[in-house]
Coordinates of C-alpha atoms in Angstrom, one line a residue:
Chain Q
M202 CA -27.7 20.3 19.2
S203 CA -27.2 16.4 19.6
L204 CA -25.0 14.2 17.5
R205 CA -26.8 12.4 14.6
F206 CA -24.2 9.5 14.6
T207 CA -22.0 7.6 17.0
I208 CA -18.5 6.8 14.8
E209 CA -19.6 3.2 14.4
E210 CA -22.9 4.4 12.9
L211 CA -21.4 6.8 10.6
T212 CA -18.5 4.3 9.6
K213 CA -21.2 1.8 8.8
Y214 CA -23.2 4.5 6.7
V215 CA -20.1 5.6 5.0
E216 CA -19.1 2.1 3.9
E217 CA -22.6 1.4 2.6
I218 CA -22.6 4.3 0.3
F219 CA -18.8 4.2 -0.6
P220 CA -17.7 0.7 -0.6
Q221 CA -14.6 2.0 -2.5
I222 CA -13.2 3.5 0.6
K223 CA -13.4 0.7 3.1
D224 CA -10.2 0.4 4.9
E225 CA -8.9 3.4 3.4
F226 CA -10.1 5.9 5.8
E227 CA -10.8 5.6 9.8
I228 CA -13.0 8.0 11.6
I229 CA -11.3 9.0 14.9
E230 CA -13.6 11.5 16.0
I231 CA -16.8 13.5 15.3
S232 CA -18.8 16.0 16.7
E233 CA -21.4 18.7 15.6
L234 CA -18.3 21.1 15.3
G235 CA -15.9 18.9 13.5
S236 CA -13.9 15.7 12.6
R237 CA -10.9 14.0 12.9
V238 CA -10.2 11.3 10.4
K239 CA -7.1 9.3 9.4
L240 CA -5.9 8.4 5.9
N241 CA -4.4 4.9 5.9
V242 CA -1.4 5.5 3.7
N243 CA -0.4 2.7 1.0
F244 CA 1.3 2.3 -1.9
K245 CA -1.4 3.8 -4.3
H246 CA -1.2 7.1 -2.5
L247 CA 2.4 7.7 -3.0
R248 CA 4.4 9.9 -5.4
P249 CA 8.0 9.6 -6.4
G250 CA 10.2 11.2 -3.3
N251 CA 8.3 8.9 -0.8
T252 CA 5.6 11.4 -0.6
V253 CA 1.7 11.4 -0.5
S254 CA -0.1 12.7 -3.7
G255 CA -2.1 15.7 -4.1
P256 CA -5.4 14.0 -4.9
S257 CA -5.1 11.7 -2.2
I258 CA -4.9 14.9 0.2
F259 CA -7.9 16.4 -1.6
Y260 CA -9.6 13.2 -1.0
L261 CA -8.9 13.1 2.8
V262 CA -9.9 16.5 3.2
D263 CA -13.0 16.4 1.2
F264 CA -14.0 13.1 3.4
S265 CA -13.3 15.0 6.8
A266 CA -15.7 17.7 5.8
Y267 CA -18.1 15.2 4.5
M268 CA -18.1 13.5 7.8
A269 CA -18.5 16.5 10.0
V270 CA -21.5 17.5 7.7
C271 CA -22.9 14.2 8.4
A272 CA -22.4 14.4 11.9
N273 CA -24.0 17.9 12.2
L274 CA -26.9 17.6 9.8
G275 CA -27.8 13.9 9.3
K276 CA -27.5 11.8 6.4
E277 CA -27.4 14.1 3.6
A278 CA -25.8 12.1 1.0
L279 CA -26.8 14.6 -1.6
A280 CA -25.0 17.3 -0.2
V281 CA -22.5 18.4 -2.7
T282 CA -19.2 20.0 -2.5
T283 CA -19.2 23.2 -4.5
N284 CA -15.7 24.6 -3.9
C285 CA -12.6 23.7 -2.3
S286 CA -9.2 25.6 -2.2
L287 CA -6.3 23.6 -0.9
D288 CA -2.7 25.1 0.0
F289 CA 0.0 22.3 -0.1
M290 CA 2.6 23.4 2.2
R291 CA 5.1 20.6 3.5
K292 CA 6.0 17.4 1.8
P293 CA 4.1 14.6 3.9
E294 CA 6.1 11.6 4.7
G295 CA 5.0 8.6 2.6
D296 CA 5.6 6.1 5.5
K297 CA 3.2 8.0 7.8
D298 CA -0.5 7.9 8.0
L299 CA -2.4 11.3 7.5
I300 CA -4.5 13.0 9.8
A301 CA -7.1 15.5 8.8
V302 CA -8.8 18.0 11.5
C303 CA -11.7 19.4 10.0
E304 CA -13.8 22.3 11.6
I305 CA -17.3 23.5 10.7
L306 CA -17.2 27.4 10.5
K307 CA -20.8 27.9 9.2
V308 CA -24.2 25.7 8.8
G309 CA -26.4 27.9 6.6
K310 CA -29.6 27.4 5.0
S311 CA -28.0 26.8 1.6
L312 CA -24.3 26.4 2.7
V313 CA -21.9 24.7 4.9
V314 CA -18.3 25.8 5.0
A315 CA -15.8 24.1 6.6
E316 CA -11.8 24.1 7.1
S317 CA -9.5 21.2 7.6
K318 CA -5.8 20.8 8.2
V319 CA -3.9 17.6 7.3
Y320 CA -0.8 16.4 9.4
S321 CA 1.5 13.6 8.9
E322 CA 0.6 11.4 12.0
G323 CA 2.8 12.5 15.2
S324 CA 3.8 16.0 13.6
D325 CA 2.0 19.4 14.5
K326 CA 3.0 21.1 11.4
P327 CA 0.4 21.0 8.6
V328 CA 1.2 19.5 5.4
A329 CA -1.8 21.1 4.0
R330 CA -4.8 23.2 4.8
A331 CA -8.3 23.5 2.9
N332 CA -11.4 25.3 3.1
I333 CA -14.3 23.5 1.8
T334 CA -17.9 24.7 0.7
Y335 CA -21.0 22.2 0.5
S336 CA -24.3 23.1 -0.8
R337 CA -27.1 21.6 1.0
P338 CA -30.1 20.2 -1.1
P339 CA -33.2 22.3 -1.1
K340 CA -35.8 21.1 1.5
I341 CA -38.8 19.4 -0.2
Chain I
M216 CA 9.9 29.3 -27.2
S217 CA 9.8 25.7 -28.7
L218 CA 8.1 22.7 -27.1
R219 CA 10.3 20.7 -24.9
F220 CA 8.2 17.3 -25.7
T221 CA 6.1 15.7 -28.3
I222 CA 2.9 14.1 -27.1
E223 CA 4.6 10.5 -27.2
E224 CA 7.9 11.6 -25.5
L225 CA 5.8 13.0 -22.7
T226 CA 3.5 10.0 -22.5
K227 CA 6.5 7.8 -22.0
Y228 CA 8.0 10.4 -19.5
V229 CA 4.9 10.4 -17.5
E230 CA 4.4 6.7 -17.4
E231 CA 7.9 6.2 -16.2
I232 CA 7.7 8.5 -13.4
F233 CA 4.2 7.8 -12.5
P234 CA 3.6 4.0 -13.6
Q235 CA 0.3 4.1 -11.4
I236 CA -1.5 6.6 -14.0
K237 CA -0.8 4.4 -17.2
D238 CA -3.9 3.9 -19.0
E239 CA -5.9 6.3 -16.5
F240 CA -5.0 9.7 -18.7
E241 CA -4.5 10.2 -22.3
I242 CA -2.7 13.4 -23.5
I243 CA -4.4 14.8 -26.4
E244 CA -2.6 18.0 -27.0
I245 CA 0.1 19.9 -25.5
S246 CA 1.7 23.2 -26.4
E247 CA 3.6 25.9 -24.3
L248 CA 0.4 27.5 -23.7
G249 CA -1.5 24.6 -22.2
S250 CA -2.7 21.0 -22.5
R251 CA -6.0 19.1 -23.2
V252 CA -6.0 15.7 -21.4
K253 CA -8.4 12.9 -20.8
L254 CA -9.3 10.8 -17.7
N255 CA -10.7 7.4 -18.8
V256 CA -13.5 7.2 -16.3
N257 CA -14.1 3.7 -15.0
F258 CA -15.5 2.1 -12.0
K259 CA -13.1 3.4 -9.4
H260 CA -13.8 7.1 -10.4
L261 CA -17.5 7.1 -9.8
R262 CA -19.9 7.9 -6.9
P263 CA -23.3 6.9 -6.0
G264 CA -25.7 8.6 -8.5
N265 CA -23.4 7.7 -11.3
T266 CA -21.2 10.8 -11.1
V267 CA -17.5 11.2 -11.1
S268 CA -15.6 11.7 -7.5
G269 CA -14.2 15.2 -6.7
P270 CA -10.8 13.7 -6.0
S271 CA -10.9 12.1 -9.6
I272 CA -11.6 15.8 -11.1
F273 CA -8.8 16.8 -8.7
Y274 CA -6.7 14.5 -9.9
L275 CA -7.4 15.3 -13.7
V276 CA -7.0 19.2 -12.9
D277 CA -3.7 18.6 -11.8
F278 CA -2.5 16.2 -14.2
S279 CA -3.5 18.7 -16.9
A280 CA -1.4 21.4 -15.4
Y281 CA 1.4 19.3 -14.7
M282 CA 1.5 18.3 -18.2
A283 CA 1.4 21.9 -19.3
V284 CA 4.3 22.7 -16.9
C285 CA 6.3 20.0 -18.5
A286 CA 5.7 21.0 -22.0
N287 CA 6.6 24.5 -21.1
L288 CA 9.5 24.3 -18.9
G289 CA 10.9 20.7 -19.5
K290 CA 11.2 17.9 -17.1
E291 CA 10.7 19.7 -13.8
A292 CA 9.7 16.6 -11.8
L293 CA 10.3 18.5 -8.6
A294 CA 7.8 21.3 -9.3
V295 CA 5.1 21.1 -6.9
T296 CA 1.6 22.2 -6.4
T297 CA 1.3 24.9 -3.8
N298 CA -2.3 26.0 -4.2
C299 CA -5.6 24.6 -6.2
S300 CA -8.8 26.4 -6.0
L301 CA -11.8 24.0 -7.5
D302 CA -15.2 25.0 -8.2
F303 CA -17.6 22.2 -8.8
M304 CA -20.3 23.3 -11.0
R305 CA -22.3 20.4 -12.7
K306 CA -22.7 16.9 -12.3
P307 CA -20.4 15.0 -14.7
E308 CA -22.1 11.9 -16.1
G309 CA -20.4 8.6 -14.9
D310 CA -20.5 7.0 -18.3
K311 CA -18.7 9.9 -20.2
D312 CA -15.0 10.3 -20.0
L313 CA -13.7 13.7 -18.8
I314 CA -11.6 16.3 -20.7
A315 CA -9.5 19.0 -19.1
V316 CA -8.5 22.0 -20.9
C317 CA -5.6 23.8 -19.3
E318 CA -4.1 27.3 -20.0
I319 CA -0.8 28.5 -18.7
L320 CA -1.5 32.2 -17.3
K321 CA 1.8 33.0 -16.1
V322 CA 5.6 31.5 -16.0
G323 CA 7.2 33.4 -13.4
K324 CA 10.9 32.6 -12.0
S325 CA 9.4 30.9 -9.0
L326 CA 5.9 30.4 -9.6
V327 CA 3.6 29.2 -12.7
V328 CA 0.1 29.7 -12.5
A329 CA -2.5 27.7 -14.7
E330 CA -6.3 27.3 -14.9
S331 CA -7.9 24.3 -16.2
K332 CA -11.8 23.7 -17.3
V333 CA -13.3 20.3 -17.0
Y334 CA -16.0 18.7 -19.4
S335 CA -17.9 15.5 -19.8
E336 CA -16.7 14.7 -23.4
G337 CA -19.0 16.0 -25.9
S338 CA -20.4 18.9 -23.8
D339 CA -19.5 22.6 -23.7
K340 CA -20.7 23.3 -20.2
P341 CA -17.9 22.9 -17.9
V342 CA -18.6 20.5 -15.0
A343 CA -15.7 22.0 -13.0
R344 CA -13.0 24.9 -13.1
A345 CA -9.7 25.2 -11.4
N346 CA -6.7 27.4 -10.8
I347 CA -3.4 25.7 -10.0
T348 CA -0.1 27.4 -8.6
Y349 CA 3.0 25.5 -9.1
S350 CA 6.2 26.4 -7.3
R351 CA 9.5 25.9 -9.4
P352 CA 12.4 24.5 -7.7
P353 CA 15.1 27.0 -7.4
K354 CA 18.1 27.0 -9.8
I355 CA 21.1 25.2 -8.4
Chain G
M152 CA -32.8 34.8 -22.8
S153 CA -32.8 38.4 -23.1
L154 CA -30.6 41.0 -21.5
R155 CA -32.3 42.7 -18.5
F156 CA -30.3 46.1 -18.8
T157 CA -28.6 48.3 -21.0
I158 CA -25.3 49.6 -20.0
E159 CA -26.9 53.2 -19.4
E160 CA -29.8 51.6 -17.2
L161 CA -27.3 49.3 -15.4
T162 CA -25.1 52.3 -14.6
K163 CA -27.8 54.4 -13.2
Y164 CA -28.9 51.4 -11.0
V165 CA -25.5 50.9 -9.7
E166 CA -25.2 54.6 -8.9
E167 CA -28.3 54.6 -7.0
I168 CA -27.5 51.8 -4.9
F169 CA -23.9 52.3 -4.5
P170 CA -23.2 56.0 -4.7
Q171 CA -19.7 55.7 -3.4
I172 CA -18.4 54.1 -6.5
K173 CA -19.8 56.8 -8.9
D174 CA -16.8 57.8 -11.5
E175 CA -14.8 54.9 -9.8
F176 CA -16.0 52.2 -12.5
E177 CA -17.2 52.4 -16.1
I178 CA -19.4 49.4 -17.5
I179 CA -17.9 49.0 -21.1
E180 CA -19.9 46.0 -22.1
I181 CA -22.5 43.7 -20.6
S182 CA -24.3 40.7 -21.8
E183 CA -25.9 37.5 -19.9
L184 CA -22.6 35.9 -20.6
G185 CA -20.3 38.4 -18.8
S186 CA -19.1 42.0 -18.7
R187 CA -16.0 44.3 -19.5
V188 CA -15.4 46.8 -16.6
K189 CA -12.7 49.5 -16.3
L190 CA -11.6 50.7 -12.7
N191 CA -10.5 54.5 -13.3
V192 CA -7.1 54.3 -11.2
N193 CA -6.3 57.0 -9.3
F194 CA -4.2 57.9 -6.3
K195 CA -6.4 56.2 -3.6
H196 CA -5.7 52.8 -5.4
L197 CA -1.8 53.3 -5.8
R198 CA 0.8 51.5 -3.5
P199 CA 4.4 52.2 -3.2
G200 CA 6.1 51.2 -6.4
N201 CA 3.7 52.8 -8.5
T202 CA 1.4 49.8 -8.7
V203 CA -2.5 49.2 -7.7
S204 CA -3.4 47.7 -4.6
G205 CA -4.8 44.4 -4.0
P206 CA -8.3 45.4 -2.3
S207 CA -8.6 47.7 -5.5
I208 CA -8.2 44.7 -7.8
F209 CA -10.5 42.7 -5.6
Y210 CA -13.0 45.4 -5.8
L211 CA -12.8 45.6 -9.4
V212 CA -13.2 41.9 -9.8
D213 CA -16.2 41.5 -7.4
F214 CA -17.8 44.5 -9.2
S215 CA -17.4 42.8 -12.5
A216 CA -19.0 39.7 -11.6
Y217 CA -22.0 41.6 -9.8
M218 CA -22.6 43.6 -13.1
A219 CA -22.5 40.1 -15.2
V220 CA -25.0 38.8 -12.6
C221 CA -27.3 41.5 -12.7
A222 CA -27.2 41.6 -16.6
N223 CA -28.1 37.9 -16.5
L224 CA -30.8 37.9 -13.5
G225 CA -31.9 41.3 -13.3
K226 CA -31.9 43.3 -10.2
E227 CA -30.8 40.8 -7.5
A228 CA -29.4 43.6 -5.0
L229 CA -29.4 40.8 -2.3
A230 CA -27.5 38.3 -4.2
V231 CA -24.2 38.1 -2.1
T232 CA -20.6 37.0 -2.5
T233 CA -20.0 33.7 -0.8
N234 CA -16.3 32.8 -2.1
C235 CA -13.7 34.8 -4.2
S236 CA -10.2 33.2 -4.7
L237 CA -7.7 35.7 -6.5
D238 CA -4.3 34.9 -7.9
F239 CA -2.3 37.9 -8.3
M240 CA 0.3 37.3 -11.3
R241 CA 2.0 40.6 -12.3
K242 CA 2.5 44.0 -11.0
P243 CA -0.2 46.5 -12.5
E244 CA 1.1 49.7 -13.9
G245 CA 0.0 52.5 -11.5
D246 CA -0.6 54.9 -14.4
K247 CA -2.6 52.6 -16.5
D248 CA -6.6 52.0 -15.9
L249 CA -7.5 48.4 -15.2
I250 CA -9.9 46.3 -17.4
A251 CA -11.7 43.3 -15.8
V252 CA -13.2 40.7 -18.4
C253 CA -15.7 38.7 -16.5
E254 CA -17.2 35.5 -17.8
I255 CA -20.5 33.6 -16.2
L256 CA -19.7 30.0 -16.1
K257 CA -23.0 28.9 -14.3
V258 CA -25.9 30.0 -13.4
G259 CA -28.0 27.7 -11.0
K260 CA -30.8 27.9 -8.6
S261 CA -28.9 28.8 -5.7
L262 CA -25.4 29.6 -7.0
V263 CA -24.0 31.9 -9.8
V264 CA -20.3 31.0 -10.6
A265 CA -18.0 33.3 -12.6
E266 CA -14.4 34.2 -13.4
S267 CA -12.5 37.5 -14.0
K268 CA -9.3 38.3 -15.7
V269 CA -7.8 41.8 -14.9
Y270 CA -5.5 43.8 -17.3
S271 CA -3.8 46.9 -17.5
E272 CA -5.2 48.8 -20.1
G273 CA -3.4 48.0 -23.6
S274 CA -1.8 44.7 -22.5
D275 CA -3.1 41.3 -23.0
K276 CA -1.0 39.6 -20.2
P277 CA -3.4 39.3 -17.2
V278 CA -2.1 41.0 -13.9
A279 CA -4.7 39.0 -12.0
R280 CA -7.6 36.5 -12.1
A281 CA -10.3 35.3 -9.9
N282 CA -13.1 33.0 -9.4
I283 CA -16.1 34.4 -7.7
T284 CA -19.3 32.5 -6.2
Y285 CA -22.8 34.4 -5.6
S286 CA -25.4 33.2 -3.8
R287 CA -28.8 33.7 -5.1
P288 CA -31.7 34.8 -2.4
P289 CA -34.4 32.0 -2.0
K290 CA -37.4 32.7 -4.2
I291 CA -40.4 33.9 -1.9
Chain B
M219 CA 13.1 33.9 17.0
S220 CA 12.6 37.1 18.3
L221 CA 10.1 39.4 17.1
R222 CA 11.3 42.0 14.7
F223 CA 8.9 45.1 16.2
T224 CA 7.0 46.1 18.7
I225 CA 3.5 47.1 17.8
E226 CA 4.7 50.9 18.1
E227 CA 7.2 50.1 15.6
L228 CA 5.4 48.3 13.3
T229 CA 2.6 51.1 13.2
K230 CA 5.0 53.8 12.8
Y231 CA 6.6 51.8 10.0
V232 CA 3.3 51.1 8.0
E233 CA 2.2 54.7 8.4
E234 CA 5.3 55.6 6.5
I235 CA 4.9 53.5 3.7
F236 CA 1.1 53.6 3.5
P237 CA 0.1 56.9 4.7
Q238 CA -3.3 56.1 3.1
I239 CA -4.3 53.7 6.1
K240 CA -3.3 55.8 8.8
D241 CA -6.2 55.8 11.4
E242 CA -7.8 52.9 9.3
F243 CA -6.5 50.0 11.0
E244 CA -5.1 49.4 14.6
I245 CA -2.6 46.6 15.5
I246 CA -3.7 45.1 18.5
E247 CA -1.3 42.4 18.9
I248 CA 1.5 41.0 17.0
S249 CA 3.9 38.0 17.3
E250 CA 5.9 35.8 15.1
L251 CA 2.8 33.4 14.9
G252 CA 0.3 35.7 13.7
S253 CA -1.4 39.3 14.3
R254 CA -5.0 40.6 15.6
V255 CA -6.0 43.8 14.0
K256 CA -8.9 45.9 13.7
L257 CA -10.5 47.9 10.9
N258 CA -12.1 51.1 12.4
V259 CA -15.5 50.9 10.4
N260 CA -16.9 53.9 9.0
F261 CA -19.1 55.2 6.0
K262 CA -16.7 54.5 3.2
H263 CA -16.6 50.7 4.3
L264 CA -20.6 50.2 4.2
R265 CA -22.9 48.8 1.7
P266 CA -26.6 49.0 1.4
G267 CA -28.3 46.9 4.4
N268 CA -25.8 48.5 6.8
T269 CA -23.2 45.8 6.3
V270 CA -19.3 46.1 5.4
S271 CA -18.2 45.6 2.0
G272 CA -16.2 42.8 0.6
P273 CA -13.6 44.7 -0.6
S274 CA -13.1 46.2 3.2
I275 CA -12.9 42.8 4.4
F276 CA -10.4 41.5 1.7
Y277 CA -8.1 44.8 3.0
L278 CA -8.7 43.9 6.4
V279 CA -7.5 40.2 5.9
D280 CA -4.4 41.3 3.6
F281 CA -3.3 43.6 6.1
S282 CA -3.4 41.2 9.1
A283 CA -1.3 38.8 7.2
Y284 CA 1.1 41.5 6.1
M285 CA 1.6 42.6 9.6
A286 CA 2.2 39.1 10.7
V287 CA 4.6 38.5 7.7
C288 CA 6.5 42.0 8.9
A289 CA 6.6 40.8 12.6
N290 CA 8.0 37.1 11.5
L291 CA 10.5 38.3 8.9
G292 CA 11.3 42.0 9.4
K293 CA 10.8 44.7 6.9
E294 CA 10.0 42.8 3.6
A295 CA 8.2 45.7 2.0
L296 CA 8.7 44.0 -1.3
A297 CA 6.7 40.8 -0.1
V298 CA 3.8 40.4 -2.5
T299 CA 0.4 38.6 -2.2
T300 CA 0.2 36.1 -4.8
N301 CA -3.1 34.2 -3.8
C302 CA -6.0 34.9 -1.5
S303 CA -9.2 32.9 -1.0
L304 CA -12.1 34.5 0.8
D305 CA -15.2 32.7 2.2
F306 CA -17.9 35.3 3.1
M307 CA -19.9 33.5 6.0
R308 CA -22.1 35.9 7.9
K309 CA -23.3 39.5 7.2
P310 CA -21.1 42.0 9.3
E311 CA -23.0 44.6 11.3
G312 CA -22.0 48.1 10.0
D313 CA -22.0 49.6 13.3
K314 CA -19.4 47.4 14.6
D315 CA -15.6 47.4 14.2
L316 CA -14.3 44.3 12.6
I317 CA -11.2 42.2 13.8
A318 CA -9.0 39.9 12.1
V319 CA -7.2 37.3 13.8
C320 CA -4.2 36.0 11.6
E321 CA -2.1 33.0 12.0
I322 CA 1.0 32.1 10.3
L323 CA 0.9 28.5 8.9
K324 CA 4.1 28.4 7.2
V325 CA 7.2 30.3 6.6
G326 CA 9.2 28.9 3.8
K327 CA 12.1 30.0 1.6
S328 CA 10.0 31.5 -1.4
L329 CA 6.4 31.0 0.3
V330 CA 4.6 32.5 3.3
V331 CA 1.2 30.7 4.0
A332 CA -1.3 32.5 6.4
E333 CA -4.8 32.3 7.5
S334 CA -7.2 35.0 8.8
K335 CA -10.6 34.8 10.3
V336 CA -12.8 38.1 10.8
Y337 CA -15.3 38.9 13.5
S338 CA -17.6 41.7 14.2
E339 CA -16.2 43.2 17.4
G340 CA -17.6 41.2 20.4
S341 CA -18.7 38.3 18.3
D342 CA -17.1 34.8 18.2
K343 CA -19.0 33.7 15.0
P344 CA -16.6 34.4 12.0
V345 CA -18.2 36.7 9.3
A346 CA -15.3 35.6 7.1
R347 CA -12.3 33.8 6.8
A348 CA -9.2 33.5 4.1
N349 CA -6.1 32.0 3.3
I350 CA -3.4 34.2 2.0
T351 CA 0.0 33.4 0.1
Y352 CA 2.9 35.8 0.2
S353 CA 5.9 35.3 -2.2
R354 CA 9.2 36.6 -0.8
P355 CA 11.6 38.4 -2.6
P356 CA 14.7 36.3 -3.6
K357 CA 17.9 37.0 -1.5
I358 CA 20.4 39.0 -3.5

């Protein structure tokens, strides 16, 4: 299987459909097997105690899986998240960006399953892990 | 068990510790058994197709559980979400606010377990459901 | 929507396709909205400390959801569990049977989502809760 | 950190506390980072269509995590599973044994988080994945 997008093409595509996220995320690596994505942490992602909020981590995890799905399947803007289970394991540092490393585990006819681990940049202890299921739109 | 907060007190408390969320959420109801909370949906919560984003739904669900935890236990600002599993079931309408109805299932010495269902205002079909686990800080 | 099965018909059907579970489960109630099912707890379900094992609780939860799916959709023996998330909240008593109360939350074209709460018979505090997703076989 | 058990010692320990599982599981590898465990698949684990049942997969996953917890922490027979989220991704073959590969992601003061992937023996495509949280008994 060949990759459907280069990083530049995928970045441009994402910014067209989700203009809100421009400058928020950076796609570091994509392949048909997964993705590596950075959340540029700033004030709006923070919580008391100089840490990153849960919703920001969810957002990053979901984005990393969607990038991997796009790299694998092409532009399936209609693919929707049907389930996400998140374990929060360590307190992220508020002054470090967050990196999500996503791996595609299954590409089925109707479901895609991925998992993603989130790290404070420079650390190898995950702050969170998630499994995400996407439902593919039926072929017309 | 008596309630630790009135809605007004809890709202004021939340706005002190999370100034970012002022005007975003409205606490409709709290008791030691759960909470009912509204997300005032606006542009930043939307996704293409006039729907509400997954991270916004996660945010609402987590907030509804945290309000119920505060109502039950008092100000435990250090209580942290350790797990959240979300099922996205229906497409929320982008021009309706979202209501989360949270129920506390267990208050243990170290863990609190809650579940929350999310509805577009005026509908009785849930757009999402979640279970959330909080870890209580050890008593000193 | 009318119910596809009576309790007697569904019990007979289940015993034909899963002979291993005869005498293990009892269907107490079914409707298109859900099911109520009993696990007849015996030695093989127990764990040290006079409690019921996690796999037995998973089994009961999965069975309760499958019965509700059958009641709702008819004989879909090919429908498969794709995700199950379980919270274990209290220690079940080894000398009480377990009751699962399952509610169908969504019946979609490709996915069915249910949740199930498990109680020691006679108690109203859940020992466990679960959400279960089933994938429906594509129509031919 | 040194390993608390050899495979032989851990096998003997498990057979003492869970006599029901003798001959069912085989511990292939343990370390403080994880475990590799085999389920000896036989008739009682099967489902129509020559596949392995969901409860059997849950059982294997939970066992693999418990073995890793024991290897890491020593005999904590009182440690209890508090959450398990399972994705079922492919149909296991009923005539192959199942291998679970478990990795410990976090060992905290009150919670241990692990993930486990399950394979039909000889295949590198996972049939299932799970994340499991254990609660550690408080120190006395």
